[in-house]
PDB file of C-alpha atoms in Angstrom:
ATOM      1  CA  MET A   1       4.499 -32.412 -14.394  1.00  0.00           C
ATOM      2  CA  SER A   2       6.416 -30.503 -17.043  1.00  0.00           C
ATOM      3  CA  MET A   3       5.796 -26.838 -17.560  1.00  0.00           C
ATOM      4  CA  VAL A   4       4.853 -25.679 -21.048  1.00  0.00           C
ATOM      5  CA  ILE A   5       6.484 -22.299 -20.388  1.00  0.00           C
ATOM      6  CA  PRO A   6       9.046 -21.298 -17.766  1.00  0.00           C
ATOM      7  CA  PRO A   7       7.312 -20.416 -14.478  1.00  0.00           C
ATOM      8  CA  PRO A   8       7.357 -16.706 -13.580  1.00  0.00           C
ATOM      9  CA  PRO A   9       9.852 -15.690 -10.895  1.00  0.00           C
ATOM     10  CA  VAL A  10       8.681 -15.270  -7.294  1.00  0.00           C
ATOM     11  CA  THR A  11       8.554 -11.635  -6.178  1.00  0.00           C
ATOM     12  CA  THR A  12      10.445 -11.143  -2.918  1.00  0.00           C
ATOM     13  CA  ILE A  13      11.192  -8.241  -0.548  1.00  0.00           C
ATOM     14  CA  PRO A  14      14.410  -8.138   1.441  1.00  0.00           C
ATOM     15  CA  VAL A  15      14.203  -8.410   5.210  1.00  0.00           C
ATOM     16  CA  VAL A  16      16.209  -6.150   7.489  1.00  0.00           C
ATOM     17  CA  GLY A  17      18.857  -8.388   9.090  1.00  0.00           C
ATOM     18  CA  GLY A  18      18.843 -10.899   6.232  1.00  0.00           C
ATOM     19  CA  GLY A  19      16.619 -13.103   4.121  1.00  0.00           C
ATOM     20  CA  GLU A  20      13.843 -12.583   1.569  1.00  0.00           C
ATOM     21  CA  PHE A  21      10.060 -12.423   2.109  1.00  0.00           C
ATOM     22  CA  PRO A  22       8.133 -14.054  -0.773  1.00  0.00           C
ATOM     23  CA  VAL A  23       5.082 -12.042  -1.823  1.00  0.00           C
ATOM     24  CA  ARG A  24       1.788 -13.814  -2.648  1.00  0.00           C
ATOM     25  CA  ARG A  25      -0.874 -11.076  -2.782  1.00  0.00           C
ATOM     26  CA  ILE A  26      -1.024  -7.348  -2.066  1.00  0.00           C
ATOM     27  CA  TYR A  27      -4.234  -6.102  -0.449  1.00  0.00           C
ATOM     28  CA  CYS A  28      -4.727  -2.358  -0.180  1.00  0.00           C
ATOM     29  CA  VAL A  29      -7.120  -0.543   2.194  1.00  0.00           C
ATOM     30  CA  GLY A  30      -8.946   2.455   0.746  1.00  0.00           C
ATOM     31  CA  ARG A  31      -9.521   5.707   2.667  1.00  0.00           C
ATOM     32  CA  ASN A  32      -8.183   4.619   6.073  1.00  0.00           C
ATOM     33  CA  TYR A  33      -7.327   8.108   7.331  1.00  0.00           C
ATOM     34  CA  ALA A  34     -10.206  10.506   7.990  1.00  0.00           C
ATOM     35  CA  ALA A  35      -8.662  13.563   6.328  1.00  0.00           C
ATOM     36  CA  HIS A  36      -7.762  11.573   3.181  1.00  0.00           C
ATOM     37  CA  ALA A  37     -11.252  10.071   3.091  1.00  0.00           C
ATOM     38  CA  ARG A  38     -12.711  13.562   3.078  1.00  0.00           C
ATOM     39  CA  GLU A  39     -10.282  14.830   0.417  1.00  0.00           C
ATOM     40  CA  MET A  40     -11.377  11.937  -1.814  1.00  0.00           C
ATOM     41  CA  GLY A  41     -15.066  12.613  -1.226  1.00  0.00           C
ATOM     42  CA  GLY A  42     -15.749   9.952   1.388  1.00  0.00           C
ATOM     43  CA  ASP A  43     -17.293  10.032   4.850  1.00  0.00           C
ATOM     44  CA  PRO A  44     -14.971   8.563   7.520  1.00  0.00           C
ATOM     45  CA  ASN A  45     -17.836   8.365  10.006  1.00  0.00           C
ATOM     46  CA  ARG A  46     -19.952   6.193   7.695  1.00  0.00           C
ATOM     47  CA  ASP A  47     -17.789   4.192   5.265  1.00  0.00           C
ATOM     48  CA  PRO A  48     -16.627   0.675   6.307  1.00  0.00           C
ATOM     49  CA  PRO A  49     -13.157  -0.434   5.120  1.00  0.00           C
ATOM     50  CA  PHE A  50     -12.894  -1.530   1.523  1.00  0.00           C
ATOM     51  CA  PHE A  51     -10.085  -3.234  -0.376  1.00  0.00           C
ATOM     52  CA  PHE A  52      -8.516  -3.457  -3.764  1.00  0.00           C
ATOM     53  CA  MET A  53      -5.465  -5.404  -4.950  1.00  0.00           C
ATOM     54  CA  LYS A  54      -2.165  -5.057  -6.725  1.00  0.00           C
ATOM     55  CA  PRO A  55      -0.274  -7.942  -8.306  1.00  0.00           C
ATOM     56  CA  ALA A  56       2.787  -9.228  -6.437  1.00  0.00           C
ATOM     57  CA  ASP A  57       5.109  -8.237  -9.212  1.00  0.00           C
ATOM     58  CA  ALA A  58       4.055  -4.583  -8.877  1.00  0.00           C
ATOM     59  CA  ILE A  59       6.639  -4.400  -6.042  1.00  0.00           C
ATOM     60  CA  VAL A  60       9.602  -2.077  -6.648  1.00  0.00           C
ATOM     61  CA  PRO A  61      12.649  -2.177  -4.382  1.00  0.00           C
ATOM     62  CA  ASN A  62      13.861   0.742  -2.320  1.00  0.00           C
ATOM     63  CA  HIS A  63      16.091   3.345  -4.069  1.00  0.00           C
ATOM     64  CA  ALA A  64      14.674   2.390  -7.507  1.00  0.00           C
ATOM     65  CA  THR A  65      14.081   4.627 -10.466  1.00  0.00           C
ATOM     66  CA  VAL A  66      10.571   4.085 -11.829  1.00  0.00           C
ATOM     67  CA  PRO A  67       9.408   5.145 -15.317  1.00  0.00           C
ATOM     68  CA  TYR A  68       6.428   7.459 -15.555  1.00  0.00           C
ATOM     69  CA  PRO A  69       3.607   5.064 -16.568  1.00  0.00           C
ATOM     70  CA  THR A  70       1.717   5.072 -19.858  1.00  0.00           C
ATOM     71  CA  LYS A  71      -1.924   6.073 -20.351  1.00  0.00           C
ATOM     72  CA  THR A  72      -1.980   8.738 -17.639  1.00  0.00           C
ATOM     73  CA  SER A  73      -1.335  12.426 -17.132  1.00  0.00           C
ATOM     74  CA  ASP A  74      -2.089  12.355 -13.381  1.00  0.00           C
ATOM     75  CA  TYR A  75       0.327   9.934 -11.641  1.00  0.00           C
ATOM     76  CA  GLN A  76      -0.044  10.304  -7.862  1.00  0.00           C
ATOM     77  CA  HIS A  77       1.723   9.221  -4.680  1.00  0.00           C
ATOM     78  CA  GLU A  78       0.142   7.608  -1.581  1.00  0.00           C
ATOM     79  CA  ILE A  79       2.520   6.807   1.288  1.00  0.00           C
ATOM     80  CA  GLU A  80       1.485   3.778   3.391  1.00  0.00           C
ATOM     81  CA  LEU A  81       2.435   1.409   6.224  1.00  0.00           C
ATOM     82  CA  VAL A  82       2.913  -2.075   4.754  1.00  0.00           C
ATOM     83  CA  VAL A  83       2.015  -5.103   6.837  1.00  0.00           C
ATOM     84  CA  ALA A  84       3.629  -8.471   5.991  1.00  0.00           C
ATOM     85  CA  ILE A  85       1.646 -11.532   7.011  1.00  0.00           C
ATOM     86  CA  GLY A  86       3.684 -14.389   8.479  1.00  0.00           C
ATOM     87  CA  LYS A  87       0.801 -16.524   9.780  1.00  0.00           C
ATOM     88  CA  GLY A  88      -2.557 -16.722   8.061  1.00  0.00           C
ATOM     89  CA  GLY A  89      -6.116 -17.768   8.732  1.00  0.00           C
ATOM     90  CA  ARG A  90      -9.803 -17.005   8.299  1.00  0.00           C
ATOM     91  CA  ASP A  91     -12.020 -14.978  10.646  1.00  0.00           C
ATOM     92  CA  ILE A  92      -9.074 -13.973  12.756  1.00  0.00           C
ATOM     93  CA  PRO A  93     -10.166 -12.301  16.045  1.00  0.00           C
ATOM     94  CA  VAL A  94      -8.944  -8.772  16.569  1.00  0.00           C
ATOM     95  CA  ASP A  95      -7.095  -9.784  19.759  1.00  0.00           C
ATOM     96  CA  LYS A  96      -5.151 -12.472  17.824  1.00  0.00           C
ATOM     97  CA  ALA A  97      -4.566 -10.506  14.612  1.00  0.00           C
ATOM     98  CA  LEU A  98      -1.163  -9.008  15.466  1.00  0.00           C
ATOM     99  CA  ASP A  99       0.150 -12.554  16.075  1.00  0.00           C
ATOM    100  CA  CYS A 100      -0.139 -12.980  12.303  1.00  0.00           C
ATOM    101  CA  VAL A 101       2.231 -10.153  11.453  1.00  0.00           C
ATOM    102  CA  PHE A 102       5.793 -10.967  10.364  1.00  0.00           C
ATOM    103  CA  GLY A 103       6.944  -7.382   9.954  1.00  0.00           C
ATOM    104  CA  TYR A 104       6.400  -3.917   8.567  1.00  0.00           C
ATOM    105  CA  GLY A 105       7.650  -1.717   5.739  1.00  0.00           C
ATOM    106  CA  VAL A 106       7.082   1.646   4.086  1.00  0.00           C
ATOM    107  CA  GLY A 107       5.348   1.543   0.738  1.00  0.00           C
ATOM    108  CA  LEU A 108       3.793   3.685  -1.980  1.00  0.00           C
ATOM    109  CA  ASP A 109       0.439   2.964  -3.586  1.00  0.00           C
ATOM    110  CA  MET A 110       1.146   4.719  -6.875  1.00  0.00           C
ATOM    111  CA  THR A 111      -2.058   5.596  -8.701  1.00  0.00           C
ATOM    112  CA  ARG A 112      -3.095   6.669 -12.209  1.00  0.00           C
ATOM    113  CA  ARG A 113      -5.639   9.071 -10.733  1.00  0.00           C
ATOM    114  CA  ASP A 114      -7.243  10.107 -13.977  1.00  0.00           C
ATOM    115  CA  LEU A 115      -7.961   6.460 -14.845  1.00  0.00           C
ATOM    116  CA  GLN A 116      -9.349   5.933 -11.368  1.00  0.00           C
ATOM    117  CA  ALA A 117     -11.620   8.946 -11.674  1.00  0.00           C
ATOM    118  CA  THR A 118     -12.993   7.663 -14.978  1.00  0.00           C
ATOM    119  CA  ALA A 119     -13.497   4.183 -13.511  1.00  0.00           C
ATOM    120  CA  LYS A 120     -15.402   5.626 -10.535  1.00  0.00           C
ATOM    121  CA  LYS A 121     -17.599   7.718 -12.846  1.00  0.00           C
ATOM    122  CA  LEU A 122     -18.425   4.699 -15.006  1.00  0.00           C
ATOM    123  CA  GLN A 123     -18.733   2.342 -12.026  1.00  0.00           C
ATOM    124  CA  ARG A 124     -15.952   0.152 -13.343  1.00  0.00           C
ATOM    125  CA  PRO A 125     -13.094  -1.663 -11.536  1.00  0.00           C
ATOM    126  CA  TRP A 126      -9.965   0.211 -10.492  1.00  0.00           C
ATOM    127  CA  ASP A 127      -7.506  -2.482 -11.641  1.00  0.00           C
ATOM    128  CA  LEU A 128      -5.700  -0.462 -14.307  1.00  0.00           C
ATOM    129  CA  SER A 129      -5.493   2.628 -12.126  1.00  0.00           C
ATOM    130  CA  LYS A 130      -3.990   0.809  -9.130  1.00  0.00           C
ATOM    131  CA  GLY A 131      -2.550  -2.560 -10.227  1.00  0.00           C
ATOM    132  CA  PHE A 132      -0.252  -1.532 -13.057  1.00  0.00           C
ATOM    133  CA  ASP A 133       3.448  -2.318 -13.460  1.00  0.00           C
ATOM    134  CA  GLN A 134       5.798  -0.960 -10.794  1.00  0.00           C
ATOM    135  CA  SER A 135       2.959   0.600  -8.809  1.00  0.00           C
ATOM    136  CA  ALA A 136       4.116  -0.636  -5.356  1.00  0.00           C
ATOM    137  CA  PRO A 137       7.512   0.589  -4.257  1.00  0.00           C
ATOM    138  CA  CYS A 138       8.451  -0.821  -0.845  1.00  0.00           C
ATOM    139  CA  THR A 139      11.329  -0.793   1.622  1.00  0.00           C
ATOM    140  CA  ALA A 140      12.905  -3.845   3.168  1.00  0.00           C
ATOM    141  CA  LEU A 141      10.657  -5.386   5.826  1.00  0.00           C
ATOM    142  CA  SER A 142      11.516  -4.886   9.501  1.00  0.00           C
ATOM    143  CA  PRO A 143      10.550  -7.958  11.590  1.00  0.00           C
ATOM    144  CA  VAL A 144       8.227  -7.525  14.529  1.00  0.00           C
ATOM    145  CA  SER A 145      10.975  -8.914  16.726  1.00  0.00           C
ATOM    146  CA  ALA A 146      12.994  -5.815  15.932  1.00  0.00           C
ATOM    147  CA  VAL A 147      10.404  -3.025  15.783  1.00  0.00           C
ATOM    148  CA  GLY A 148       7.317  -4.270  17.609  1.00  0.00           C
ATOM    149  CA  HIS A 149       3.934  -3.138  16.286  1.00  0.00           C
ATOM    150  CA  PRO A 150       3.924   0.526  15.265  1.00  0.00           C
ATOM    151  CA  GLY A 151       0.471   1.725  16.305  1.00  0.00           C
ATOM    152  CA  ALA A 152       1.484   5.394  16.412  1.00  0.00           C
ATOM    153  CA  GLY A 153       4.222   7.548  14.919  1.00  0.00           C
ATOM    154  CA  ALA A 154       4.805  10.004  12.137  1.00  0.00           C
ATOM    155  CA  ILE A 155       4.108   9.022   8.520  1.00  0.00           C
ATOM    156  CA  TRP A 156       5.118  11.540   5.799  1.00  0.00           C
ATOM    157  CA  LEU A 157       6.226  11.941   2.229  1.00  0.00           C
ATOM    158  CA  THR A 158       8.293  14.650   0.526  1.00  0.00           C
ATOM    159  CA  VAL A 159       8.700  15.310  -3.187  1.00  0.00           C
ATOM    160  CA  ASN A 160      11.979  17.048  -4.087  1.00  0.00           C
ATOM    161  CA  GLY A 161      12.311  17.955  -0.411  1.00  0.00           C
ATOM    162  CA  GLU A 162       8.873  19.524  -0.149  1.00  0.00           C
ATOM    163  CA  ARG A 163       6.482  17.991   2.377  1.00  0.00           C
ATOM    164  CA  ARG A 164       3.361  16.688   0.606  1.00  0.00           C
ATOM    165  CA  GLN A 165       1.774  14.173   3.019  1.00  0.00           C
ATOM    166  CA  ALA A 166       1.934  14.058   6.788  1.00  0.00           C
ATOM    167  CA  GLY A 167       0.001  12.226   9.462  1.00  0.00           C
ATOM    168  CA  ASP A 168       0.286   9.774  12.318  1.00  0.00           C
ATOM    169  CA  LEU A 169      -0.346   6.039  12.324  1.00  0.00           C
ATOM    170  CA  ALA A 170      -2.660   6.659  15.277  1.00  0.00           C
ATOM    171  CA  ASP A 171      -4.946   8.535  12.850  1.00  0.00           C
ATOM    172  CA  GLN A 172      -5.913   5.316  11.041  1.00  0.00           C
ATOM    173  CA  ILE A 173      -9.708   4.739  11.130  1.00  0.00           C
ATOM    174  CA  TRP A 174      -9.071   0.955  11.257  1.00  0.00           C
ATOM    175  CA  ASN A 175      -5.852  -0.074  12.960  1.00  0.00           C
ATOM    176  CA  VAL A 176      -3.702  -2.950  11.803  1.00  0.00           C
ATOM    177  CA  ALA A 177      -5.369  -5.583  14.022  1.00  0.00           C
ATOM    178  CA  GLU A 178      -8.859  -4.475  13.016  1.00  0.00           C
ATOM    179  CA  THR A 179      -7.910  -4.441   9.327  1.00  0.00           C
ATOM    180  CA  ILE A 180      -6.433  -7.978   9.448  1.00  0.00           C
ATOM    181  CA  SER A 181      -9.516  -9.275  11.299  1.00  0.00           C
ATOM    182  CA  TYR A 182     -11.979  -7.585   8.899  1.00  0.00           C
ATOM    183  CA  LEU A 183     -10.146  -8.699   5.732  1.00  0.00           C
ATOM    184  CA  SER A 184      -9.808 -12.292   6.978  1.00  0.00           C
ATOM    185  CA  GLY A 185     -13.591 -12.471   7.113  1.00  0.00           C
ATOM    186  CA  TYR A 186     -13.647 -12.164   3.330  1.00  0.00           C
ATOM    187  CA  VAL A 187     -10.519 -14.085   2.278  1.00  0.00           C
ATOM    188  CA  GLU A 188      -8.145 -16.491   3.887  1.00  0.00           C
ATOM    189  CA  LEU A 189      -4.898 -14.660   4.685  1.00  0.00           C
ATOM    190  CA  VAL A 190      -1.740 -16.678   3.876  1.00  0.00           C
ATOM    191  CA  PRO A 191       1.910 -16.214   4.793  1.00  0.00           C
ATOM    192  CA  GLY A 192       3.389 -14.010   2.068  1.00  0.00           C
ATOM    193  CA  ASP A 193       0.432 -11.645   1.819  1.00  0.00           C
ATOM    194  CA  LEU A 194       0.974  -7.868   2.204  1.00  0.00           C
ATOM    195  CA  ILE A 195      -1.558  -5.318   3.361  1.00  0.00           C
ATOM    196  CA  MET A 196      -1.076  -1.675   2.469  1.00  0.00           C
ATOM    197  CA  THR A 197      -2.972   0.111   5.168  1.00  0.00           C
ATOM    198  CA  GLY A 198      -4.082   3.423   3.614  1.00  0.00           C
ATOM    199  CA  THR A 199      -2.606   6.900   3.231  1.00  0.00           C
ATOM    200  CA  PRO A 200      -2.900  10.257   5.040  1.00  0.00           C
ATOM    201  CA  GLU A 201      -4.086  13.405   3.317  1.00  0.00           C
ATOM    202  CA  GLY A 202      -2.040  15.309   0.746  1.00  0.00           C
ATOM    203  CA  VAL A 203      -1.926  12.864  -2.143  1.00  0.00           C
ATOM    204  CA  GLY A 204      -0.809  14.517  -5.371  1.00  0.00           C
ATOM    205  CA  PRO A 205       0.913  14.208  -8.690  1.00  0.00           C
ATOM    206  CA  VAL A 206       4.564  13.548  -9.528  1.00  0.00           C
ATOM    207  CA  GLN A 207       6.458  14.207 -12.754  1.00  0.00           C
ATOM    208  CA  PRO A 208       9.552  12.740 -14.455  1.00  0.00           C
ATOM    209  CA  GLY A 209      12.628  13.766 -12.477  1.00  0.00           C
ATOM    210  CA  ASP A 210      10.818  13.991  -9.136  1.00  0.00           C
ATOM    211  CA  ARG A 211      12.388  12.356  -6.087  1.00  0.00           C
ATOM    212  CA  MET A 212      10.080  10.939  -3.427  1.00  0.00           C
ATOM    213  CA  HIS A 213      11.144  10.330   0.179  1.00  0.00           C
ATOM    214  CA  GLY A 214       8.749   8.386   2.409  1.00  0.00           C
ATOM    215  CA  HIS A 215       9.104   7.988   6.162  1.00  0.00           C
ATOM    216  CA  ILE A 216       7.433   6.101   9.033  1.00  0.00           C
ATOM    217  CA  ASP A 217       8.941   6.330  12.487  1.00  0.00           C
ATOM    218  CA  GLY A 218      10.994   3.243  13.371  1.00  0.00           C
ATOM    219  CA  LEU A 219      11.195   1.849   9.844  1.00  0.00           C
ATOM    220  CA  ASP A 220      13.590   2.234   6.888  1.00  0.00           C
ATOM    221  CA  ASP A 221      12.964   5.322   4.763  1.00  0.00           C
ATOM    222  CA  LEU A 222      11.739   4.837   1.196  1.00  0.00           C
ATOM    223  CA  HIS A 223      13.434   6.626  -1.725  1.00  0.00           C
ATOM    224  CA  VAL A 224      12.052   6.510  -5.287  1.00  0.00           C
ATOM    225  CA  THR A 225      12.873   8.591  -8.361  1.00  0.00           C
ATOM    226  CA  ILE A 226      10.551   9.034 -11.351  1.00  0.00           C
ATOM    227  CA  SER A 227      12.191   8.908 -14.774  1.00  0.00           C
TER     228      SER A 227
END
């Protein structure tokens, strides 16, 4: 079959130790840390997990400079643990879910917060507030064989050297295994999928010239500059 236009390139993320991980879909968990759920007006004792998506080509490599996006005056950071799926399935049991993980990275769910607030008020989708160009910076992926499964450890973000977000992976309302299991009840997970697992409290705006530094214990640090 001949293509009527050139096929788009496959988005990939480098793997620590060599190789490239092809990205199929990016699923994002909303409000997965209790303090962040409260700061966004949610109830961590009541709300089940919910998901939204970013396109694969929203990925930005580590140490990149990212332009301040259009159509917003409130561009905000959300530091997250990124889970890379290496083996998929449907209705994956919690006790088998971690077997599906290829590796982990450090990512940012960049958000046009003013567009999101408007969408919430009008009960419209979040797509343009979350799934815009270059909205998913991510480090290289560390394979499970090298780092294990980080269920606890510091997660933080600084902007221009000032600490903005800080928490612990153990503070997640839904851990990685539970998240994989729950999501796989709604969609079939496939090798190449990423799951961004939520952010701790302290989300806030960045401006042109700001330098973001994201950290999760045991993984590569993330560095992004806004132009």
